[in-house]
Amino acid sequence: MAARGLSPFSCLCLALFLLGLWLPFATPRILEEETPSSLLVRFEQWMALHGRQYMDAQEKEQRFQIFQENLKFIDSVNAEGRPYKLTANKFADLTNDEFRVTRMGFKGHECAARASDAPFMYANVSAPTSMDWRKKGAVTPVKDQGQCGCCWAFSAVAAMEGIHQIKTGKLVSLSEQEVVDCDTKGEDQGCNGGFMDDAFKFIINNHGLTTEAKYPYKAVDGSCKKASSLAATITGYEDVPTNNEKALLKAVTSQPVSVAIDASGYEFQFYSGGVFTGNCGTELDHGVTAVGYGTSGGTKYWLVKNSWGKQWGEAGYIRMQRDVASKEGLCGIAMQPSYPTA
Ligand SMILES: *[C@@H]1O[C@H](CO)[C@@H](O)[C@H](O)[C@H]1NC(C)=O
C-alpha cells in the first residue's frame, strides 16, 4: 500500500497568540457611535472571562470586529435549530482562517501507511448500544494543551490511560510532556505536530511513561528529562480498519481509542454542546480520543475527549455524529483510529 501524504496533527492549538502569526488586518475602523455598547460590554466581559489582553486600542478594536462577526455566525447557526449549539468560547476573537492557520506548513509530509491488513483483535466483539468509559473510571479529567500543537500526545496518552485502567484497575494521569520532550523521532515534532501511532512507538521504546504529577505539562518543547520512574506501560498498538465506523465501534466498545479528525471548521471552533453534525472536512489536523458512543434524540454519536480545556464544548468533550453517509465518518473520525495494547 502506498504511503499516503498526511500531515502531522498539529492540533489547531492556541499558538495563534504567538507573535508573527497574526494575519495582516485591514485598517481598523474607529468605533462608531452606533456600535451597540452592549456588544462592547459583552466583549469586555468575554475578555475578562478569558483573561485576554491586547497590545493596544487598535488591536482591541480589530478583535472586537472579529468577535462581532463570530457572534453573528454563532447566532445564525443557533437560530437554525440544529442538534448542537455554538457559543462565544475562548476562540471567539479569532477568524476561522486564524483558527486554522496553525496547521499550515504541515501539509505534504509523508507518513508510513497504516497496516490495513493487520489482524483486528476486536473483529468479533459485539457492541452494546452505548458506552461511556468515563463511567467505568478509565478516563482522566479533561486536560488543556494550551499554546502547543501536541494534541497527538494528548490523544495517545488518553488512550494509554484508558487501557492501563482497564488492565490494572488503576486510573493514572500520565505525562504528555514526557512524550513532547523525548519523542523527537521522525514526524513527531513536539508542539509542531506529530502522530499518535508514533507516540505509541515512542512509549513502547521508552518502556512506558511517568505520571503527569512527576513530569508536569508545560505547553512548550523542553529538553527530555530522564523520568525517575515509569507509572504505566503498553506492549504495542494497532490500527482500527480504516474508514469503517462499525470496526471503530467494536474498538471503542473495548477501550478508549485515539482518533484523528478535521477540527478546522467554523462550527467546530465554537461548538458548545449537543450532537455535532456540522460542516466538516477530512483534512485530518487534530488528534483526540473516542471514549464512548450513544444515541441522543435519535442521532447516533461518538463521545470524544478533546484537549482544549473544560471550557470548550461539553465540559471539554464533543459528541460527534456517528454512522454518517461517508465512510470516512464525520470530520474523518474513521480514517485513522488506533489504540495501544497492554
Ligand atoms: C473472529 O471469528 C472468526 C470466525 O470464528 C475467526 O476465524 C477469527 O479468528 C476471529 N477473530 C478474532 C480476532 O478473534
Short mmCIF file of C-alpha atoms and ligand atoms in Angstrom, two decimals:
data_model
loop_
_atom_site.label_atom_id
_atom_site.label_comp_id
_atom_site.label_asym_id
_atom_site.label_seq_id
_atom_site.Cartn_x
_atom_site.Cartn_y
_atom_site.Cartn_z
CA MET A 1 0.00 0.00 0.00
CA ALA A 2 1.46 3.32 -0.99
CA ALA A 3 2.24 5.83 1.66
CA ARG A 4 -0.40 8.48 1.80
CA GLY A 5 0.53 12.09 2.14
CA LEU A 6 -0.56 13.12 5.58
CA SER A 7 0.33 15.96 7.80
CA PRO A 8 1.11 15.52 11.46
CA PHE A 9 -1.77 16.53 13.64
CA SER A 10 -0.80 19.98 14.61
CA CYS A 11 -3.85 20.43 16.73
CA LEU A 12 -5.15 23.87 15.92
CA CYS A 13 -3.53 24.94 19.09
CA LEU A 14 -3.50 28.39 20.51
CA ALA A 15 -0.11 29.16 19.07
CA LEU A 16 -2.11 31.73 17.19
CA PHE A 17 -1.40 34.06 20.00
CA LEU A 18 2.30 33.91 19.41
CA LEU A 19 3.71 36.93 17.70
CA GLY A 20 4.12 36.70 14.00
CA LEU A 21 1.16 34.53 13.33
CA TRP A 22 -1.39 37.25 13.10
CA LEU A 23 -2.70 37.70 9.63
CA PRO A 24 -2.46 41.16 8.22
CA PHE A 25 -5.52 43.18 9.05
CA ALA A 26 -7.34 45.81 7.16
CA THR A 27 -7.16 49.26 8.62
CA PRO A 28 -9.45 49.14 11.62
CA ARG A 29 -12.38 51.41 11.62
CA ILE A 30 -12.82 53.61 14.60
CA LEU A 31 -15.54 52.53 16.96
CA GLU A 32 -18.59 54.25 15.64
CA GLU A 33 -21.33 55.93 17.59
CA GLU A 34 -23.91 53.40 16.54
CA THR A 35 -21.93 50.38 17.68
CA PRO A 36 -24.17 48.91 20.34
CA SER A 37 -22.39 49.49 23.60
CA SER A 38 -23.96 46.30 24.91
CA LEU A 39 -21.83 44.38 22.42
CA LEU A 40 -18.72 46.13 23.65
CA VAL A 41 -19.71 45.34 27.22
CA ARG A 42 -20.22 41.72 26.19
CA PHE A 43 -16.79 41.69 24.52
CA GLU A 44 -15.13 43.17 27.59
CA GLN A 45 -16.83 40.62 29.80
CA TRP A 46 -15.60 37.93 27.45
CA MET A 47 -12.06 39.38 27.59
CA ALA A 48 -12.16 39.33 31.39
CA LEU A 49 -13.51 35.78 31.48
CA HIS A 50 -10.72 34.54 29.21
CA GLY A 51 -8.00 36.75 30.65
CA ARG A 52 -7.47 38.30 27.25
CA GLN A 53 -5.34 41.43 26.90
CA TYR A 54 -4.43 43.23 23.73
CA MET A 55 -1.40 45.32 22.89
CA ASP A 56 -3.31 48.50 22.22
CA ALA A 57 -6.68 50.03 21.42
CA GLN A 58 -6.23 49.29 17.74
CA GLU A 59 -5.75 45.60 18.29
CA LYS A 60 -8.67 45.56 20.70
CA GLU A 61 -10.85 47.19 18.04
CA GLN A 62 -9.74 44.62 15.44
CA ARG A 63 -10.53 41.79 17.80
CA PHE A 64 -13.88 43.37 18.68
CA GLN A 65 -14.81 43.40 14.99
CA ILE A 66 -13.95 39.72 14.63
CA PHE A 67 -15.82 38.94 17.84
CA GLN A 68 -18.94 40.60 16.41
CA GLU A 69 -18.64 38.69 13.13
CA ASN A 70 -18.32 35.47 15.08
CA LEU A 71 -21.33 36.34 17.23
CA LYS A 72 -23.37 36.84 14.07
CA PHE A 73 -22.33 33.43 12.79
CA ILE A 74 -22.95 31.78 16.16
CA ASP A 75 -26.40 33.36 16.47
CA SER A 76 -27.35 32.38 12.91
CA VAL A 77 -26.35 28.74 13.44
CA ASN A 78 -28.10 28.60 16.81
CA ALA A 79 -31.27 30.01 15.24
CA GLU A 80 -31.44 27.08 12.80
CA GLY A 81 -32.38 24.56 15.45
CA ARG A 82 -29.58 22.15 14.63
CA PRO A 83 -28.94 19.33 17.12
CA TYR A 84 -25.95 21.24 18.51
CA LYS A 85 -25.28 24.75 19.74
CA LEU A 86 -22.39 27.16 19.39
CA THR A 87 -21.10 29.70 21.87
CA ALA A 88 -18.61 32.55 22.04
CA ASN A 89 -15.89 30.47 23.66
CA LYS A 90 -12.19 31.24 24.06
CA PHE A 91 -11.73 31.19 20.28
CA ALA A 92 -14.30 33.97 19.76
CA ASP A 93 -11.77 36.69 18.86
CA LEU A 94 -10.21 34.60 16.07
CA THR A 95 -11.34 34.40 12.47
CA ASN A 96 -11.75 30.84 11.21
CA ASP A 97 -8.69 31.40 9.00
CA GLU A 98 -6.65 32.26 12.06
CA PHE A 99 -8.10 29.28 13.87
CA ARG A 100 -6.91 27.07 11.00
CA VAL A 101 -3.60 28.73 10.37
CA THR A 102 -1.57 26.72 12.83
CA ARG A 103 -1.85 23.60 10.74
CA MET A 104 -0.47 25.32 7.67
CA GLY A 105 3.07 24.28 6.89
CA PHE A 106 2.49 20.68 7.92
CA LYS A 107 0.93 19.57 4.71
CA GLY A 108 2.54 17.10 2.37
CA HIS A 109 4.51 15.19 4.97
CA GLU A 110 4.51 11.52 4.24
CA CYS A 111 3.98 9.03 6.94
CA ALA A 112 4.09 5.28 6.90
CA ALA A 113 1.00 3.64 5.51
CA ARG A 114 -1.26 2.14 8.10
CA ALA A 115 -1.23 -1.61 8.33
CA SER A 116 -4.73 -2.12 6.98
CA ASP A 117 -4.20 -5.86 6.51
CA ALA A 118 -3.15 -6.34 10.10
CA PRO A 119 -5.49 -8.51 12.16
CA PHE A 120 -8.04 -6.55 14.13
CA MET A 121 -8.19 -8.02 17.60
CA TYR A 122 -11.72 -6.73 18.25
CA ALA A 123 -13.20 -8.05 14.99
CA ASN A 124 -15.61 -10.36 16.83
CA VAL A 125 -16.60 -8.06 19.67
CA SER A 126 -20.32 -7.35 19.93
CA ALA A 127 -21.05 -3.76 20.84
CA PRO A 128 -23.71 -2.67 23.33
CA THR A 129 -25.97 0.24 22.31
CA SER A 130 -23.94 2.72 24.31
CA MET A 131 -20.62 3.05 26.07
CA ASP A 132 -19.04 5.69 28.28
CA TRP A 133 -15.55 4.89 29.53
CA ARG A 134 -15.78 7.81 31.98
CA LYS A 135 -18.41 5.87 33.91
CA LYS A 136 -16.06 2.91 34.05
CA GLY A 137 -13.31 5.06 35.53
CA ALA A 138 -10.99 4.81 32.54
CA VAL A 139 -10.81 8.50 31.64
CA THR A 140 -8.79 11.18 33.44
CA PRO A 141 -10.15 14.75 33.74
CA VAL A 142 -10.03 16.87 30.57
CA LYS A 143 -6.63 18.46 30.03
CA ASP A 144 -5.60 21.61 28.15
CA GLN A 145 -2.79 21.54 25.60
CA GLY A 146 -2.67 25.36 25.64
CA GLN A 147 -0.46 27.08 23.09
CA CYS A 148 1.29 23.94 21.88
CA GLY A 149 0.33 21.80 18.90
CA CYS A 150 0.76 18.50 20.64
CA CYS A 151 -2.79 17.12 20.54
CA TRP A 152 -1.23 13.93 19.20
CA ALA A 153 0.48 13.39 22.57
CA PHE A 154 -2.75 14.10 24.49
CA SER A 155 -4.68 11.74 22.24
CA ALA A 156 -2.17 8.91 22.62
CA VAL A 157 -1.78 9.41 26.37
CA ALA A 158 -5.56 9.43 26.95
CA ALA A 159 -5.87 6.13 25.07
CA MET A 160 -2.97 4.73 27.12
CA GLU A 161 -4.55 5.91 30.39
CA GLY A 162 -7.66 4.03 29.30
CA ILE A 163 -6.05 0.67 28.55
CA HIS A 164 -3.92 0.96 31.70
CA GLN A 165 -7.05 1.39 33.85
CA ILE A 166 -8.82 -1.45 32.07
CA LYS A 167 -5.89 -3.81 32.60
CA THR A 168 -4.88 -2.77 36.14
CA GLY A 169 -7.96 -1.13 37.66
CA LYS A 170 -5.90 1.98 38.37
CA LEU A 171 -6.57 5.32 36.71
CA VAL A 172 -3.27 7.19 36.46
CA SER A 173 -2.84 10.54 34.77
CA LEU A 174 0.24 10.17 32.57
CA SER A 175 2.75 12.68 31.22
CA GLU A 176 2.18 14.27 27.81
CA GLN A 177 5.22 16.46 28.42
CA GLU A 178 7.47 13.39 28.55
CA VAL A 179 6.19 12.49 25.07
CA VAL A 180 6.59 16.06 23.79
CA ASP A 181 10.14 16.42 25.14
CA CYS A 182 11.50 12.95 24.50
CA ASP A 183 9.77 11.69 21.35
CA THR A 184 11.72 13.62 18.75
CA LYS A 185 11.99 10.96 16.08
CA GLY A 186 10.68 11.37 12.57
CA GLU A 187 7.40 13.19 12.19
CA ASP A 188 6.88 13.82 15.86
CA GLN A 189 7.87 17.40 16.45
CA GLY A 190 6.55 18.27 19.88
CA CYS A 191 4.47 21.43 19.75
CA ASN A 192 4.72 21.44 15.95
CA GLY A 193 2.69 18.29 15.47
CA GLY A 194 3.04 14.55 15.38
CA PHE A 195 1.21 11.25 15.07
CA MET A 196 -0.47 9.13 17.70
CA ASP A 197 0.95 5.87 16.30
CA ASP A 198 4.45 7.32 16.50
CA ALA A 199 3.75 8.35 20.09
CA PHE A 200 2.80 4.73 20.85
CA LYS A 201 6.06 3.57 19.24
CA PHE A 202 7.98 6.01 21.40
CA ILE A 203 6.18 4.89 24.57
CA ILE A 204 6.96 1.24 23.80
CA ASN A 205 10.65 2.02 23.24
CA ASN A 206 10.65 4.19 26.37
CA HIS A 207 9.23 1.24 28.37
CA GLY A 208 6.29 3.36 29.44
CA LEU A 209 5.55 6.82 30.77
CA THR A 210 5.77 8.55 34.10
CA THR A 211 2.90 10.40 35.77
CA GLU A 212 1.56 13.85 34.96
CA ALA A 213 2.49 14.84 38.55
CA LYS A 214 6.13 13.80 38.17
CA TYR A 215 6.59 15.27 34.71
CA PRO A 216 4.04 18.11 34.53
CA TYR A 217 2.75 19.70 31.38
CA LYS A 218 4.43 22.96 30.31
CA ALA A 219 2.93 23.57 26.85
CA VAL A 220 6.38 24.15 25.31
CA ASP A 221 9.05 21.96 23.75
CA GLY A 222 11.53 21.19 26.50
CA SER A 223 14.63 19.07 26.87
CA CYS A 224 14.00 15.44 27.66
CA LYS A 225 14.35 14.72 31.35
CA LYS A 226 15.01 11.14 32.33
CA ALA A 227 11.87 10.06 34.15
CA SER A 228 12.73 8.68 37.59
CA SER A 229 10.03 6.03 37.45
CA LEU A 230 7.58 4.73 34.91
CA ALA A 231 3.97 4.56 36.03
CA ALA A 232 2.41 2.60 33.16
CA THR A 233 3.42 0.85 30.01
CA ILE A 234 2.00 -0.53 26.78
CA THR A 235 3.10 -3.56 24.79
CA GLY A 236 2.02 -2.46 21.32
CA TYR A 237 -0.59 -0.64 19.30
CA GLU A 238 -2.96 -1.48 16.49
CA ASP A 239 -4.77 0.44 13.80
CA VAL A 240 -8.53 0.07 13.55
CA PRO A 241 -9.54 -0.92 9.98
CA THR A 242 -9.68 2.33 8.02
CA ASN A 243 -12.94 4.06 7.05
CA ASN A 244 -15.07 1.62 8.95
CA GLU A 245 -17.30 3.04 11.69
CA LYS A 246 -18.51 -0.45 12.59
CA ALA A 247 -14.94 -1.51 13.31
CA LEU A 248 -14.41 1.70 15.25
CA LEU A 249 -17.49 0.86 17.32
CA LYS A 250 -16.00 -2.52 18.26
CA ALA A 251 -12.74 -0.86 19.22
CA VAL A 252 -14.39 1.87 21.33
CA THR A 253 -16.53 -0.81 23.00
CA SER A 254 -13.27 -2.39 24.07
CA GLN A 255 -11.18 0.62 25.12
CA PRO A 256 -10.68 4.39 24.56
CA VAL A 257 -9.33 4.89 21.03
CA SER A 258 -7.13 7.61 19.54
CA VAL A 259 -8.82 9.23 16.54
CA ALA A 260 -7.73 11.90 14.10
CA ILE A 261 -10.27 14.47 12.93
CA ASP A 262 -10.59 17.62 10.87
CA ALA A 263 -11.24 20.19 13.59
CA SER A 264 -10.80 23.27 11.45
CA GLY A 265 -14.45 24.02 10.74
CA TYR A 266 -16.11 27.31 11.69
CA GLU A 267 -18.82 25.41 13.60
CA PHE A 268 -16.28 23.18 15.33
CA GLN A 269 -14.46 26.30 16.56
CA PHE A 270 -17.49 27.39 18.60
CA TYR A 271 -19.12 24.07 19.49
CA SER A 272 -20.71 24.23 22.91
CA GLY A 273 -23.00 21.20 23.16
CA GLY A 274 -25.36 18.72 21.57
CA VAL A 275 -24.60 16.20 18.85
CA PHE A 276 -22.28 17.87 16.37
CA THR A 277 -23.47 17.38 12.80
CA GLY A 278 -21.71 20.45 11.41
CA ASN A 279 -19.81 21.10 8.26
CA CYS A 280 -16.58 19.24 8.41
CA GLY A 281 -13.74 18.31 6.10
CA THR A 282 -11.50 15.27 6.17
CA GLU A 283 -8.15 17.02 6.27
CA LEU A 284 -7.02 15.43 9.48
CA ASP A 285 -5.37 18.03 11.66
CA HIS A 286 -6.29 17.17 15.23
CA GLY A 287 -5.84 14.19 17.50
CA VAL A 288 -8.50 13.41 20.12
CA THR A 289 -9.79 10.31 21.90
CA ALA A 290 -13.05 8.46 21.38
CA VAL A 291 -14.15 7.39 24.87
CA GLY A 292 -17.65 6.18 24.14
CA TYR A 293 -20.75 6.40 21.98
CA GLY A 294 -24.51 6.53 22.24
CA THR A 295 -27.68 7.94 20.73
CA SER A 296 -29.35 11.25 21.58
CA GLY A 297 -32.68 12.36 20.17
CA GLY A 298 -32.39 9.68 17.50
CA THR A 299 -28.93 10.81 16.41
CA LYS A 300 -26.06 8.42 16.98
CA TYR A 301 -22.87 9.97 18.29
CA TRP A 302 -19.26 9.35 19.25
CA LEU A 303 -18.24 10.67 22.66
CA VAL A 304 -14.91 12.39 22.09
CA LYS A 305 -12.46 13.76 24.67
CA ASN A 306 -10.68 16.89 23.46
CA SER A 307 -7.64 18.64 24.98
CA TRP A 308 -8.78 22.26 24.81
CA GLY A 309 -9.72 22.53 28.50
CA LYS A 310 -13.08 22.13 30.21
CA GLN A 311 -14.37 25.44 28.88
CA TRP A 312 -14.70 24.15 25.31
CA GLY A 313 -17.66 22.02 24.25
CA GLU A 314 -19.46 19.86 26.80
CA ALA A 315 -17.01 20.30 29.68
CA GLY A 316 -14.17 19.55 27.28
CA TYR A 317 -15.96 16.83 25.30
CA ILE A 318 -17.76 16.79 21.98
CA ARG A 319 -20.43 14.38 20.83
CA MET A 320 -19.93 13.89 17.08
CA GLN A 321 -22.46 12.32 14.75
CA ARG A 322 -21.82 8.60 14.21
CA ASP A 323 -22.63 6.34 11.25
CA VAL A 324 -22.77 9.11 8.67
CA ALA A 325 -23.15 8.52 4.93
CA SER A 326 -19.47 8.94 4.08
CA LYS A 327 -17.20 6.05 5.00
CA GLU A 328 -14.60 8.39 6.47
CA GLY A 329 -17.01 9.34 9.24
CA LEU A 330 -17.83 12.89 10.32
CA CYS A 331 -14.69 15.04 10.18
CA GLY A 332 -12.76 11.92 9.10
CA ILE A 333 -13.08 10.26 12.51
CA ALA A 334 -12.95 6.75 11.00
CA MET A 335 -9.89 7.42 8.83
CA GLN A 336 -7.05 6.79 11.28
CA PRO A 337 -8.17 5.36 14.60
CA SER A 338 -5.67 3.39 16.65
CA TYR A 339 -5.25 2.04 20.15
CA PRO A 340 -2.44 0.85 22.39
CA THR A 341 -2.36 -2.68 23.75
CA ALA A 342 -1.21 -3.69 27.19
C1 LIG B 1 -13.28 -13.95 14.60
O1 LIG B 1 -14.09 -15.06 14.30
C2 LIG B 1 -13.64 -15.79 13.16
C3 LIG B 1 -14.67 -16.87 12.88
O2 LIG B 1 -14.97 -17.59 14.03
C4 LIG B 1 -12.26 -16.34 13.44
O3 LIG B 1 -11.78 -17.05 12.32
C5 LIG B 1 -11.32 -15.21 13.75
O4 LIG B 1 -10.04 -15.70 14.13
C6 LIG B 1 -11.86 -14.34 14.89
N1 LIG B 1 -11.02 -13.18 15.01
C7 LIG B 1 -10.52 -12.78 16.16
C8 LIG B 1 -9.65 -11.55 16.11
O5 LIG B 1 -10.74 -13.31 17.21
#
